[in-house]
XYZ file of C-alpha atoms in Angstrom:
778
model
C -29.685 32.556 37.306
C -28.103 34.734 34.615
C -26.641 31.667 32.853
C -29.997 29.831 32.941
C -31.786 32.888 31.560
C -29.134 33.318 28.879
C -29.763 29.769 27.627
C -33.553 30.108 27.646
C -34.928 28.884 24.292
C -37.409 31.794 24.045
C -34.480 34.225 23.884
C -32.716 32.394 21.041
C -33.749 34.771 18.263
C -31.803 32.740 15.681
C -34.263 29.867 16.065
C -37.405 32.016 15.730
C -39.147 32.796 12.420
C -37.508 35.853 10.793
C -40.578 38.145 11.155
C -41.049 37.331 14.813
C -37.364 37.790 15.551
C -37.375 41.178 13.785
C -40.476 42.303 15.737
C -38.925 41.375 19.096
C -35.628 43.065 18.205
C -37.406 46.255 17.116
C -39.620 46.599 20.208
C -37.540 45.052 22.990
C -34.069 44.576 21.596
C -31.931 41.522 22.350
C -32.401 40.946 26.099
C -29.335 38.719 26.108
C -27.161 41.800 25.657
C -28.391 43.207 28.987
C -27.794 39.833 30.664
C -24.246 39.759 29.289
C -23.520 43.289 30.541
C -24.771 42.312 33.990
C -22.629 39.173 33.945
C -19.596 41.307 33.071
C -20.296 43.539 36.083
C -20.659 40.451 38.304
C -17.337 39.166 36.986
C -15.596 42.423 37.916
C -17.190 42.371 41.377
C -16.324 38.724 42.133
C -12.750 39.017 40.898
C -10.732 35.784 40.714
C -13.434 33.722 42.470
C -15.608 34.131 39.350
C -13.398 31.695 37.469
C -14.257 28.853 39.858
C -17.536 28.433 37.974
C -15.862 27.792 34.608
C -17.661 24.454 34.042
C -21.046 26.162 34.392
C -20.144 29.302 32.464
C -18.147 27.820 29.567
C -21.037 26.284 27.524
C -23.336 29.353 27.455
C -20.446 31.755 26.827
C -19.204 29.677 23.891
C -22.662 29.374 22.337
C -23.681 33.001 22.816
C -20.334 34.362 21.590
C -21.323 33.313 18.061
C -24.991 34.308 18.262
C -24.961 37.871 19.621
C -24.324 41.177 17.910
C -20.764 42.397 17.453
C -20.778 44.603 20.573
C -22.206 42.009 22.970
C -20.276 39.242 21.243
C -17.039 41.128 21.968
C -17.867 41.208 25.699
C -18.716 37.495 25.727
C -15.537 36.607 23.847
C -13.497 38.544 26.402
C -15.206 36.635 29.233
C -14.594 33.352 27.411
C -10.945 34.292 26.915
C -10.640 35.140 30.622
C -11.951 31.679 31.495
C -9.437 30.014 29.172
C -6.633 32.095 30.692
C -7.746 31.091 34.195
C -7.476 27.413 33.275
C -4.032 28.042 31.765
C -2.750 29.767 34.928
C -4.196 26.995 37.088
C -2.828 24.009 35.123
C -0.090 25.520 32.911
C -1.812 23.661 30.089
C -4.771 24.095 27.754
C -5.836 20.453 28.190
C -8.624 21.219 30.731
C -9.985 23.950 28.443
C -9.727 21.513 25.547
C -11.765 18.908 27.454
C -14.565 21.332 28.281
C -14.626 22.771 24.756
C -14.832 19.294 23.194
C -17.801 18.449 25.425
C -19.607 21.644 24.402
C -18.608 21.202 20.748
C -19.917 17.632 20.593
C -23.249 18.610 22.149
C -23.625 21.627 19.859
C -22.683 19.753 16.672
C -25.033 16.874 17.445
C -27.909 19.373 17.667
C -26.946 21.578 14.709
C -26.166 18.615 12.440
C -29.849 17.672 12.529
C -30.838 21.076 11.063
C -31.067 21.057 7.266
C -29.029 23.803 5.632
C -29.911 24.240 1.971
C -28.486 27.694 1.287
C -24.881 27.925 0.104
C -22.369 29.461 2.495
C -20.245 32.036 0.695
C -17.641 32.232 3.484
C -16.248 28.802 2.578
C -12.849 29.043 0.889
C -12.473 25.869 -1.152
C -8.698 26.330 -1.422
C -8.474 25.572 2.318
C -8.094 21.812 2.994
C -11.379 19.974 3.700
C -13.535 23.043 2.916
C -14.699 21.356 -0.293
C -16.228 18.603 1.820
C -17.644 21.195 4.208
C -19.512 22.663 1.234
C -20.782 19.209 0.242
C -22.242 18.482 3.671
C -23.691 22.038 3.827
C -22.485 23.025 7.285
C -24.784 25.020 9.501
C -23.678 28.714 9.527
C -23.253 28.650 13.325
C -20.575 25.963 12.992
C -18.730 28.151 10.504
C -19.043 30.976 13.057
C -17.500 28.762 15.729
C -14.588 28.001 13.420
C -14.114 31.722 12.829
C -14.234 32.271 16.600
C -11.314 29.900 17.171
C -9.313 30.730 14.050
C -9.583 34.551 14.166
C -11.480 36.255 16.953
C -9.975 34.583 20.039
C -6.516 35.084 18.552
C -7.237 38.823 18.459
C -8.053 38.620 22.181
C -4.687 36.935 22.650
C -2.876 39.768 20.843
C -4.601 42.373 23.032
C -3.692 40.389 26.144
C -0.009 40.126 25.124
C 0.146 43.887 24.486
C -1.308 44.605 27.935
C 1.103 42.161 29.592
C 4.069 43.754 27.832
C 3.041 47.209 29.101
C 2.109 46.101 32.624
C 5.492 44.793 33.815
C 7.584 47.960 33.193
C 4.898 50.078 34.940
C 4.884 47.736 37.943
C 8.695 47.730 38.164
C 8.805 51.547 38.015
C 6.224 51.769 40.827
C 8.218 49.300 42.976
C 11.421 51.311 42.492
C 9.623 54.430 43.729
C 8.409 52.498 46.794
C 11.922 51.166 47.394
C 13.445 54.660 47.305
C 10.755 55.924 49.698
C 11.493 53.049 52.122
C 15.235 53.789 52.027
C 14.519 57.479 52.707
C 12.425 56.455 55.744
C 15.168 54.010 56.868
C 12.745 51.066 56.433
C 15.440 48.775 55.124
C 13.507 45.504 55.548
C 10.697 46.821 53.311
C 13.275 48.180 50.877
C 14.856 44.717 50.670
C 11.459 43.150 49.897
C 10.853 45.701 47.131
C 14.355 45.046 45.789
C 13.784 41.257 45.658
C 10.447 41.746 43.908
C 12.068 44.075 41.344
C 14.762 41.453 40.621
C 12.077 38.756 40.187
C 10.042 40.884 37.763
C 13.143 41.885 35.787
C 14.038 38.209 35.425
C 10.442 37.562 34.352
C 10.811 40.248 31.663
C 14.015 38.643 30.392
C 12.384 35.208 30.311
C 9.135 36.512 28.907
C 10.097 36.010 25.261
C 10.587 32.227 25.532
C 7.640 31.880 27.941
C 5.385 33.892 25.662
C 6.426 31.793 22.668
C 5.435 28.577 24.450
C 2.161 30.107 25.618
C 1.284 31.454 22.159
C 2.094 28.117 20.481
C -0.060 26.255 23.024
C -2.961 28.692 22.598
C -2.798 28.529 18.795
C -2.646 24.734 18.933
C -5.708 24.687 21.201
C -7.657 26.962 18.833
C -6.710 25.062 15.655
C -7.531 21.684 17.267
C -10.990 22.861 18.314
C -11.747 24.472 14.930
C -10.760 21.296 13.103
C -12.665 19.122 15.576
C -15.861 21.084 14.902
C -15.394 20.795 11.162
C -14.453 17.102 11.065
C -17.225 16.060 13.452
C -19.845 17.673 11.217
C -18.318 16.088 8.089
C -18.226 12.643 9.744
C -21.898 12.895 10.726
C -23.311 14.425 7.553
C -21.064 13.284 4.704
C -22.965 11.178 2.128
C -22.388 7.437 2.666
C -21.568 6.884 -1.016
C -18.444 5.283 -2.582
C -17.008 8.572 -3.920
C -16.806 9.969 -0.368
C -15.729 6.720 1.298
C -12.022 7.499 1.708
C -12.643 11.082 2.874
C -15.180 9.944 5.477
C -12.776 7.290 6.782
C -9.866 9.787 6.951
C -12.020 12.224 8.942
C -12.954 9.485 11.436
C -9.295 8.462 11.780
C -8.334 12.055 12.650
C -11.176 12.349 15.174
C -10.215 9.079 16.878
C -6.534 10.024 17.072
C -7.401 13.459 18.470
C -9.893 12.173 21.065
C -7.527 9.382 22.168
C -4.712 11.902 22.549
C -6.728 14.130 24.896
C -8.348 11.191 26.717
C -12.036 11.717 25.833
C -13.256 8.113 26.099
C -16.987 8.678 25.695
C -16.727 10.744 22.510
C -14.056 8.392 21.160
C -16.367 5.395 21.609
C -19.099 7.250 19.703
C -16.748 7.916 16.775
C -15.539 4.284 16.814
C -19.157 3.099 16.512
C -19.660 5.468 13.564
C -16.343 4.290 12.073
C -17.275 0.589 12.197
C -20.714 1.356 10.720
C -19.048 3.173 7.781
C -16.857 0.178 6.944
C -19.884 -2.112 7.145
C -21.769 0.121 4.703
C -18.797 0.303 2.314
C -18.207 -3.488 2.623
C -14.578 -3.108 3.704
C -14.298 -6.372 5.633
C -10.598 -6.328 6.487
C -10.635 -2.637 7.423
C -13.784 -3.133 9.505
C -12.113 -5.996 11.389
C -9.018 -3.880 12.024
C -11.231 -1.016 13.266
C -12.909 -3.421 15.705
C -9.484 -4.588 16.937
C -8.343 -0.991 17.415
C -11.573 -0.236 19.283
C -10.924 -3.270 21.501
C -7.370 -2.035 22.199
C -8.834 1.280 23.289
C -10.869 -0.393 26.055
C -9.055 -1.633 29.197
C -9.107 -5.014 30.890
C -10.206 -5.154 34.501
C -13.709 -6.558 34.615
C -17.072 -4.896 34.266
C -18.913 -3.762 31.170
C -15.790 -2.497 29.387
C -14.116 -5.918 29.544
C -17.338 -7.571 28.377
C -17.525 -5.154 25.443
C -13.847 -5.766 24.663
C -14.445 -9.513 24.359
C -17.476 -8.796 22.185
C -15.430 -6.608 19.827
C -12.724 -9.281 19.492
C -15.292 -11.975 18.637
C -16.993 -9.599 16.201
C -13.625 -8.928 14.506
C -13.076 -12.697 14.281
C -16.411 -13.141 12.504
C -15.683 -10.270 10.095
C -12.260 -11.705 9.168
C -13.794 -15.168 8.724
C -16.423 -13.812 6.349
C -13.749 -11.868 4.446
C -11.504 -14.983 4.331
C -8.623 -12.931 5.808
C -6.958 -15.962 7.377
C -3.779 -14.199 8.526
C -5.905 -11.755 10.522
C -8.021 -14.645 11.871
C -4.835 -16.222 13.249
C -3.905 -13.017 15.073
C -7.391 -12.607 16.593
C -7.372 -16.233 17.785
C -4.032 -15.625 19.500
C -5.402 -12.561 21.259
C -8.599 -14.292 22.341
C -6.703 -17.336 23.608
C -4.403 -15.089 25.659
C -7.344 -13.027 26.973
C -9.277 -16.130 28.089
C -6.141 -17.587 29.675
C -5.184 -14.439 31.596
C -8.469 -12.610 32.308
C -11.635 -14.710 31.977
C -9.931 -18.028 32.918
C -12.186 -19.936 30.495
C -9.744 -22.654 29.486
C -12.208 -24.447 27.197
C -12.437 -21.226 25.178
C -8.624 -21.141 25.096
C -8.637 -24.656 23.660
C -11.248 -23.706 21.046
C -9.241 -20.654 19.944
C -6.092 -22.781 19.594
C -8.010 -25.342 17.496
C -9.318 -22.535 15.257
C -5.807 -21.134 14.931
C -4.461 -24.560 13.887
C -7.243 -24.883 11.305
C -6.350 -21.510 9.772
C -2.657 -22.420 9.583
C -3.537 -25.677 7.789
C -5.593 -23.757 5.225
C -2.808 -21.195 4.744
C -0.359 -24.048 4.170
C -2.509 -25.930 1.646
C -4.243 -23.214 -0.404
C -3.074 -20.024 -2.110
C -4.871 -16.913 -0.905
C -5.982 -14.046 -3.126
C -3.719 -11.052 -2.525
C -4.945 -7.477 -2.481
C -3.250 -5.083 -4.893
C -1.662 -1.808 -3.938
C -1.452 1.396 -5.982
C 0.189 4.743 -5.444
C -2.205 7.524 -6.475
C -0.811 11.038 -6.899
C -3.112 14.071 -7.204
C -1.895 17.048 -9.255
C -3.539 20.394 -10.020
C -5.820 23.017 -8.472
C -8.892 21.269 -9.880
C -8.320 18.551 -7.272
C -9.974 19.160 -3.840
C -7.630 21.107 -1.556
C -7.225 18.326 1.025
C -5.842 15.967 -1.675
C -4.012 18.451 -3.888
C -0.298 17.703 -4.334
C -0.453 14.586 -2.138
C 0.184 10.902 -2.753
C -1.616 7.946 -1.202
C -1.273 4.183 -1.287
C -4.614 2.509 -1.971
C -5.406 -1.095 -1.060
C -7.697 -2.587 -3.699
C -9.523 -5.895 -3.689
C -9.762 -8.421 -0.867
C -9.098 -12.059 0.022
C -12.319 -13.015 -1.773
C -12.203 -10.731 -4.815
C -9.376 -9.581 -7.058
C -9.744 -6.070 -8.534
C -7.898 -5.486 -11.808
C -5.864 -2.387 -12.644
C -8.502 -1.329 -15.174
C -11.320 -1.661 -12.662
C -9.434 0.336 -10.035
C -8.612 3.053 -12.600
C -12.309 3.261 -13.541
C -13.237 3.691 -9.860
C -10.829 6.631 -9.519
C -12.213 8.215 -12.715
C -15.755 7.885 -11.381
C -14.768 9.483 -8.053
C -13.136 12.485 -9.805
C -15.231 13.377 -12.878
C -13.363 15.238 -15.584
C -9.922 14.270 -14.253
C -7.201 12.931 -16.537
C -6.130 9.569 -15.069
C -2.940 7.916 -16.341
C -1.126 4.727 -15.349
C 2.595 5.372 -15.261
C 5.760 5.085 -13.187
C 7.162 8.340 -14.576
C 7.006 11.605 -12.574
C 4.679 14.312 -13.977
C 6.150 16.088 -17.009
C 5.240 19.315 -18.782
C 3.841 17.371 -21.731
C 1.654 15.194 -19.483
C 0.369 18.227 -17.577
C -0.470 20.167 -20.743
C -2.231 17.164 -22.293
C -4.245 16.693 -19.105
C -5.143 20.398 -18.971
C -6.445 20.318 -22.570
C -8.737 17.395 -21.741
C -9.838 19.058 -18.488
C -10.735 22.249 -20.368
C -12.798 20.320 -22.935
C -14.714 18.558 -20.159
C -15.356 21.799 -18.255
C -16.400 23.558 -21.461
C -19.056 20.894 -22.132
C -20.319 21.121 -18.559
C -20.509 24.931 -18.636
C -22.307 24.962 -22.007
C -24.898 22.476 -20.728
C -25.430 24.518 -17.539
C -25.685 27.758 -19.541
C -28.254 26.308 -21.930
C -30.317 24.997 -19.020
C -30.333 28.341 -17.165
C -31.122 30.328 -20.319
C -34.087 28.011 -21.023
C -35.322 28.508 -17.455
C -34.971 32.273 -17.880
C -36.839 32.246 -21.202
C -39.695 30.138 -19.775
C -40.064 32.470 -16.799
C -39.434 29.745 -14.233
C -37.731 30.848 -11.018
C -36.343 34.155 -9.806
C -35.151 36.151 -12.843
C -32.542 38.115 -10.851
C -31.049 34.953 -9.406
C -31.043 33.185 -12.784
C -29.362 36.181 -14.467
C -26.655 36.135 -11.778
C -26.075 32.432 -12.403
C -25.904 32.959 -16.177
C -23.283 35.695 -15.720
C -21.316 33.460 -13.375
C -21.269 30.626 -15.937
C -20.222 33.012 -18.732
C -17.359 34.274 -16.584
C -16.277 30.675 -15.924
C -16.293 30.009 -19.695
C -14.138 33.087 -20.305
C -11.705 31.900 -17.595
C -11.142 28.754 -19.666
C -9.299 30.852 -22.261
C -6.523 31.707 -19.770
C -6.025 28.026 -18.919
C -6.191 27.143 -22.634
C -3.323 29.523 -23.427
C -1.153 27.797 -20.794
C -2.025 24.384 -22.227
C -0.915 25.482 -25.712
C 2.220 27.423 -24.714
C 5.374 25.980 -26.260
C 8.764 26.262 -24.633
C 11.036 28.626 -26.499
C 8.097 30.177 -28.357
C 8.280 33.473 -26.537
C 5.540 32.692 -24.056
C 8.017 32.190 -21.190
C 10.960 34.544 -21.206
C 14.572 34.058 -20.191
C 16.772 31.094 -19.317
C 17.552 27.928 -21.190
C 14.955 25.432 -22.365
C 14.975 23.303 -19.178
C 14.441 26.335 -16.949
C 11.620 27.500 -19.182
C 10.005 24.051 -18.913
C 10.245 24.140 -15.108
C 8.724 27.636 -14.934
C 5.870 26.769 -17.264
C 5.248 23.475 -15.454
C 5.095 25.247 -12.073
C 2.865 27.991 -13.448
C 0.324 25.479 -14.781
C 0.322 23.530 -11.500
C -0.163 26.578 -9.274
C -2.355 28.902 -11.364
C -4.674 26.785 -13.527
C -7.817 26.049 -11.519
C -9.024 23.526 -14.117
C -6.059 21.120 -14.000
C -7.031 17.699 -12.628
C -4.323 15.090 -13.192
C -4.209 11.773 -11.324
C -1.284 9.371 -11.717
C -1.663 5.697 -10.748
C 1.359 3.458 -10.200
C 1.112 -0.266 -9.477
C 3.163 -1.230 -6.408
C 4.725 -4.441 -5.161
C 5.162 -5.312 -1.507
C 8.614 -4.572 -0.077
C 10.063 -4.241 3.424
C 12.338 -2.088 5.577
C 15.339 -4.403 5.027
C 15.214 -3.936 1.242
C 14.820 -0.194 1.774
C 18.123 -0.244 3.689
C 19.814 -2.290 0.942
C 19.850 -5.486 3.039
C 18.398 -8.963 2.511
C 15.261 -10.026 4.348
C 15.937 -12.967 6.693
C 13.093 -15.019 5.177
C 14.937 -15.205 1.842
C 17.274 -17.756 3.399
C 14.402 -19.915 4.664
C 13.425 -22.935 2.558
C 9.693 -22.235 2.348
C 7.170 -21.659 -0.418
C 5.924 -18.214 -1.378
C 2.563 -19.338 -0.042
C 4.106 -19.538 3.436
C 6.287 -16.451 3.158
C 3.364 -14.303 2.096
C 1.939 -14.708 5.607
C 4.738 -12.382 6.769
C 5.410 -10.423 3.572
C 1.827 -9.198 3.015
C 0.835 -8.210 6.554
C 1.867 -5.042 8.390
C 3.446 -3.667 5.204
C 5.038 -0.241 5.604
C 7.224 -0.198 2.479
C 6.173 -0.714 -1.139
C 8.210 -0.536 -4.310
C 7.961 0.213 -8.008
C 10.726 0.146 -10.597
C 11.452 2.441 -13.485
C 13.820 1.576 -16.314
C 16.002 4.587 -17.100
C 18.210 5.327 -20.071
C 21.999 5.363 -19.713
C 21.879 8.977 -20.935
C 19.310 10.101 -18.330
C 20.135 12.740 -15.732
C 19.784 10.166 -12.906
C 22.480 7.908 -14.421
C 24.754 10.870 -15.163
C 24.388 12.039 -11.558
C 25.158 8.518 -10.260
C 28.295 8.284 -12.389
C 29.419 11.711 -11.222
C 28.980 10.791 -7.557
C 30.792 7.453 -7.938
C 33.485 8.809 -10.293
C 32.730 6.375 -13.078
C 31.188 6.400 -16.543
C 28.481 4.595 -18.495
C 29.852 1.396 -20.110
C 30.048 1.778 -23.908
C 28.000 -0.473 -26.195
C 29.686 -2.850 -28.595
C 28.898 -3.376 -32.260
C 25.683 -5.110 -31.266
C 23.422 -3.653 -28.540
C 23.219 -5.760 -25.376
C 20.026 -5.294 -23.338
C 21.645 -6.443 -20.054
C 24.421 -3.866 -20.375
C 21.946 -0.995 -20.849
C 19.486 -2.024 -18.160
C 19.756 0.725 -15.533
C 16.876 0.607 -13.070
C 15.574 3.142 -10.563
C 13.896 1.469 -7.589
C 11.421 3.672 -5.770
C 10.645 2.609 -2.186
C 7.335 4.092 -1.018
C 6.954 4.320 2.776
C 3.469 4.936 4.191
C 2.376 6.571 7.450
C 0.629 3.461 8.735
C 1.294 -0.254 8.129
C -1.229 -1.911 5.793
C -3.750 -3.483 5.897
C -5.076 -1.099 8.517
C -8.334 0.668 9.427
C -8.516 2.486 6.067
C -7.942 1.616 2.438
C -6.100 4.850 1.645
C -2.945 5.722 3.596
C -0.825 8.861 2.977
C 2.680 8.394 1.601
C 5.326 9.368 4.142
C 8.298 9.538 1.771
C 9.794 7.977 -1.348
C 13.416 6.780 -1.394
C 15.104 6.265 -4.757
C 17.978 3.874 -5.443
C 19.846 3.496 -8.735
C 20.677 -0.112 -9.655
C 23.505 -0.577 -12.130
C 23.089 -3.239 -14.853
C 25.203 -5.775 -12.921
C 23.469 -5.162 -9.593
C 20.094 -5.411 -11.299
C 21.137 -8.712 -12.913
C 22.098 -10.129 -9.491
C 18.785 -9.054 -7.927
C 16.831 -10.497 -10.877
C 18.670 -13.820 -10.589
C 18.069 -14.000 -6.829
C 14.365 -13.287 -7.272
C 14.138 -15.999 -9.937
C 16.032 -18.454 -7.692
C 13.536 -17.850 -4.891
C 10.641 -18.319 -7.307
C 12.034 -21.665 -8.595
C 12.749 -22.839 -5.046
C 9.200 -21.972 -3.978
C 7.697 -23.823 -6.979
C 9.939 -26.817 -6.279
C 8.959 -27.036 -2.583
C 5.290 -26.662 -3.444
C 5.430 -29.410 -6.098
C 7.394 -31.780 -3.800
C 4.907 -31.505 -0.913
C 1.759 -31.677 -3.060
C -0.017 -34.497 -4.861
C -2.087 -32.147 -7.015
C -1.094 -32.200 -10.746
C -1.663 -28.442 -11.042
C 1.012 -27.734 -8.406
C 3.619 -29.110 -10.836
C 2.822 -26.461 -13.479
C 4.709 -23.536 -11.827
C 7.817 -25.730 -11.502
C 7.847 -26.872 -15.144
C 7.226 -23.332 -16.356
C 10.116 -21.950 -14.293
C 12.505 -24.731 -15.304
C 11.670 -24.289 -18.998
C 11.930 -20.500 -18.853
C 15.339 -20.418 -17.170
C 17.091 -23.402 -18.798
C 15.905 -22.757 -22.384
C 16.694 -19.017 -22.146
C 20.186 -19.708 -20.805
C 21.063 -22.212 -23.560
C 19.478 -20.059 -26.293
C 21.841 -17.134 -25.706
C 21.241 -15.875 -22.183
C 24.686 -16.944 -20.921
C 26.395 -15.466 -23.991
C 24.594 -12.181 -23.364
C 25.831 -12.144 -19.754
C 29.426 -12.745 -20.913
C 29.184 -9.977 -23.502
C 27.555 -7.549 -21.037
C 29.808 -7.918 -17.969
C 32.875 -10.017 -18.779
C 34.450 -8.372 -21.837
C 36.664 -6.093 -19.694
C 35.094 -2.789 -20.723
C 32.258 -2.957 -18.147
C 34.571 -3.060 -15.119
C 36.833 -0.500 -16.734
C 33.918 1.960 -16.841
C 32.490 0.919 -13.430
C 35.478 -0.227 -11.320
C 33.461 -0.034 -8.063
C 31.374 -2.961 -9.364
C 34.266 -5.444 -9.165
C 33.130 -6.873 -5.817
C 29.746 -7.732 -7.385
C 31.306 -10.094 -9.929
C 31.857 -12.671 -7.178
C 28.251 -12.227 -5.973
C 27.007 -12.681 -9.546
C 28.934 -15.948 -9.937
C 27.712 -17.225 -6.550
C 24.138 -16.498 -7.564
C 24.575 -18.394 -10.841
C 26.071 -21.384 -9.018
C 23.181 -21.302 -6.555
C 20.782 -21.277 -9.506
C 22.438 -24.384 -10.961
C 21.972 -26.193 -7.676
C 18.320 -25.120 -7.408
C 17.665 -26.169 -11.027
C 19.249 -29.536 -10.306
C 16.976 -30.080 -7.300
C 14.001 -28.869 -9.320
C 14.707 -31.424 -12.042
C 14.901 -34.107 -9.343
C 11.438 -33.180 -8.092
C 10.143 -33.104 -11.684
C 11.560 -36.612 -12.282
C 9.895 -37.922 -9.097
C 6.496 -36.746 -10.358
C 6.706 -38.421 -13.793
C 4.953 -41.530 -12.474
C 1.806 -39.430 -12.011
C 1.971 -37.950 -15.525
C 3.984 -39.844 -18.124
C 3.023 -37.335 -20.847
C 5.578 -34.916 -19.379
C 8.488 -37.318 -19.951
C 9.571 -35.716 -23.299
C 9.682 -32.302 -21.640
C 11.808 -33.716 -18.840
C 14.232 -35.306 -21.315
C 14.541 -32.007 -23.166
C 15.182 -30.027 -19.956
C 17.706 -32.647 -18.760
C 19.734 -32.329 -21.968
C 19.505 -28.517 -21.986
C 20.594 -28.363 -18.345
C 23.772 -30.332 -19.201
C 24.563 -27.814 -21.957
C 23.897 -24.918 -19.558
C 26.367 -26.322 -17.001
C 29.052 -26.719 -19.662
C 28.534 -23.208 -21.025
C 28.725 -21.646 -17.549
C 31.815 -23.689 -16.604
C 33.680 -22.572 -19.715
C 32.317 -19.040 -19.952
C 31.488 -17.177 -16.742
C 32.490 -19.410 -13.840
C 35.839 -20.467 -15.371
C 35.995 -23.663 -13.314
C 34.952 -27.302 -13.419
C 31.481 -28.040 -12.167
C 31.103 -31.655 -11.154
C 27.438 -32.243 -11.909
C 26.629 -35.788 -12.961
C 23.219 -35.367 -14.421
C 22.253 -39.011 -14.824
C 23.192 -39.847 -11.235
C 20.582 -37.376 -10.027
C 17.576 -39.163 -11.464
């Protein structure tokens, strides 16, 4: 009865008009406080049996703990904490409490999210991750109060409880010792033994209390932080604007909610978020991601008949349609395989199995005959306090474009600029430098200055015309003027020169580091975004090994089916100078030195390359376009090693073009082969081989880098393999001359140049006879 009365809508003063609520409070007070006091007395009377009603009591206690005055709220919080502790003692886990709290939270958020909240909430700290978005969606104040309940107030109850527990055990042990001594004095040895055993047990409990308390405290804090974040993310997911600039944030929030709800086993709420998730992708026109979300939703549901199995089949067919529309043929193949297996094993509809297998064969034929448009991948790094807190200092890999539309680097860069107004966006492979940060800060300050001046002029005009509340407008004018004055502090950092007295002590490099760090951490106006174009890599390359598909005679068109799906590793390269700190460090570790240049500079000899392997948290393509970077592994490639890798990549490219031209009757499929043959053969004859000899075979290279000696054999093997591939490529070219006789002069030229190339390599690098009879090949 008390719980029902407590939840009565007529007693919810927060929902009444302010005047009416004030009148009731003045004349009758808050009746809920009396109800709470009575409930507390009932709790004390009922003892432990009171906790049996936790499912009934939990919702009203949670809701009223954030609505009542401080005094009554303290009583309710203590009762709520007692309930949580009861569930912990019963299950040795906070999972049951988590389940109940999630149910109450979902119900409460669904109701409060419908209430418009126009006033700004001053308690939001925008330096806390995701609070910037919380301000955008204008959270209801009660939801902020719930977050405060789980982040601060309940933790204070925990501290009080731990203090009481720490005091209780020594008092109990002392009382038991007194009882033991009394029993011994009365010759009641059996009772004395019982007291002695209990004392030993409690003393052991005291010794073990530290580790036990640590586990309990960690579990309680984890429970509180999970619930606080669940409240916040659920509101953001429901109320965030469905516009492109908030697309990635909305998707990330849904991903967290799904992972959290799946982890604790809340199927109903998880299904609701999945429905919202799929609807978001549909609105943002992310076909591939929407299809993957449908597949993940289908995986979440079990087989076993009934409505869930029926829905699972529906989700798989829906994913198939989405992938078809998006022309994501590789994903279509995978869905067909799953549907064929499901019909074979569960529904036993063998005609549907046959249809899925026919569809799968059709997709494989298309993949074999036509090149597919590949999405592009970019690493985006966010630098500066002007960036929202949940992105600040982080890097993400973005998937741009689709199988039906290619998005250029310029278009993607423009999208990022539009999403983050006033930010300095640069395309580079270099890490952020002091110069880049200062340049960005200057541009950021100019942009902010224009915005502040426009806002100031607008507010002053409103004040002069008498429109609006004068006090409020004056406060806003003062706030804008203060923001303009704060620009001067950031401007001084942007113009500080190293060694000019602005940063004291240490050498120039240390001064640069200090100034760089100071700008990053203290300037609230800095918004720098770095974009780096990535290429697809794999875990084998990351480990310094060769992918097994490199040895397979197949076109790139076929290999891309495996290379460009479920990608966890990406790569970008950065050419570094022989005098750079990275090269000096490499030489120091390997006890070698940088090879000296001759009278004439050789570009191959100076070509040191840093390969950066970017590993992401989740294989792409996935359910979101933006995936956080897990780590970046750097590898230094010496000039010789880089030459070998470049040759191998070119060999694979020629082989792919050759296989494609041989199996095709389309004239356009011959173009990649002729371009590759011309590029390699002409470059080699025109001085490429001589440059290789000068770079690596004059004796001084191996003298400076003796650990590279084993790579000389690999380099020669790669060149020999290239000769063989070029020979086969010329064969294919010759076989296609009947279809296009205009290419005969080009073939004759390449045939003659190839003969020269073989002779030069035999005499120069390979130092052996190469029995290649050119005319016999054609």
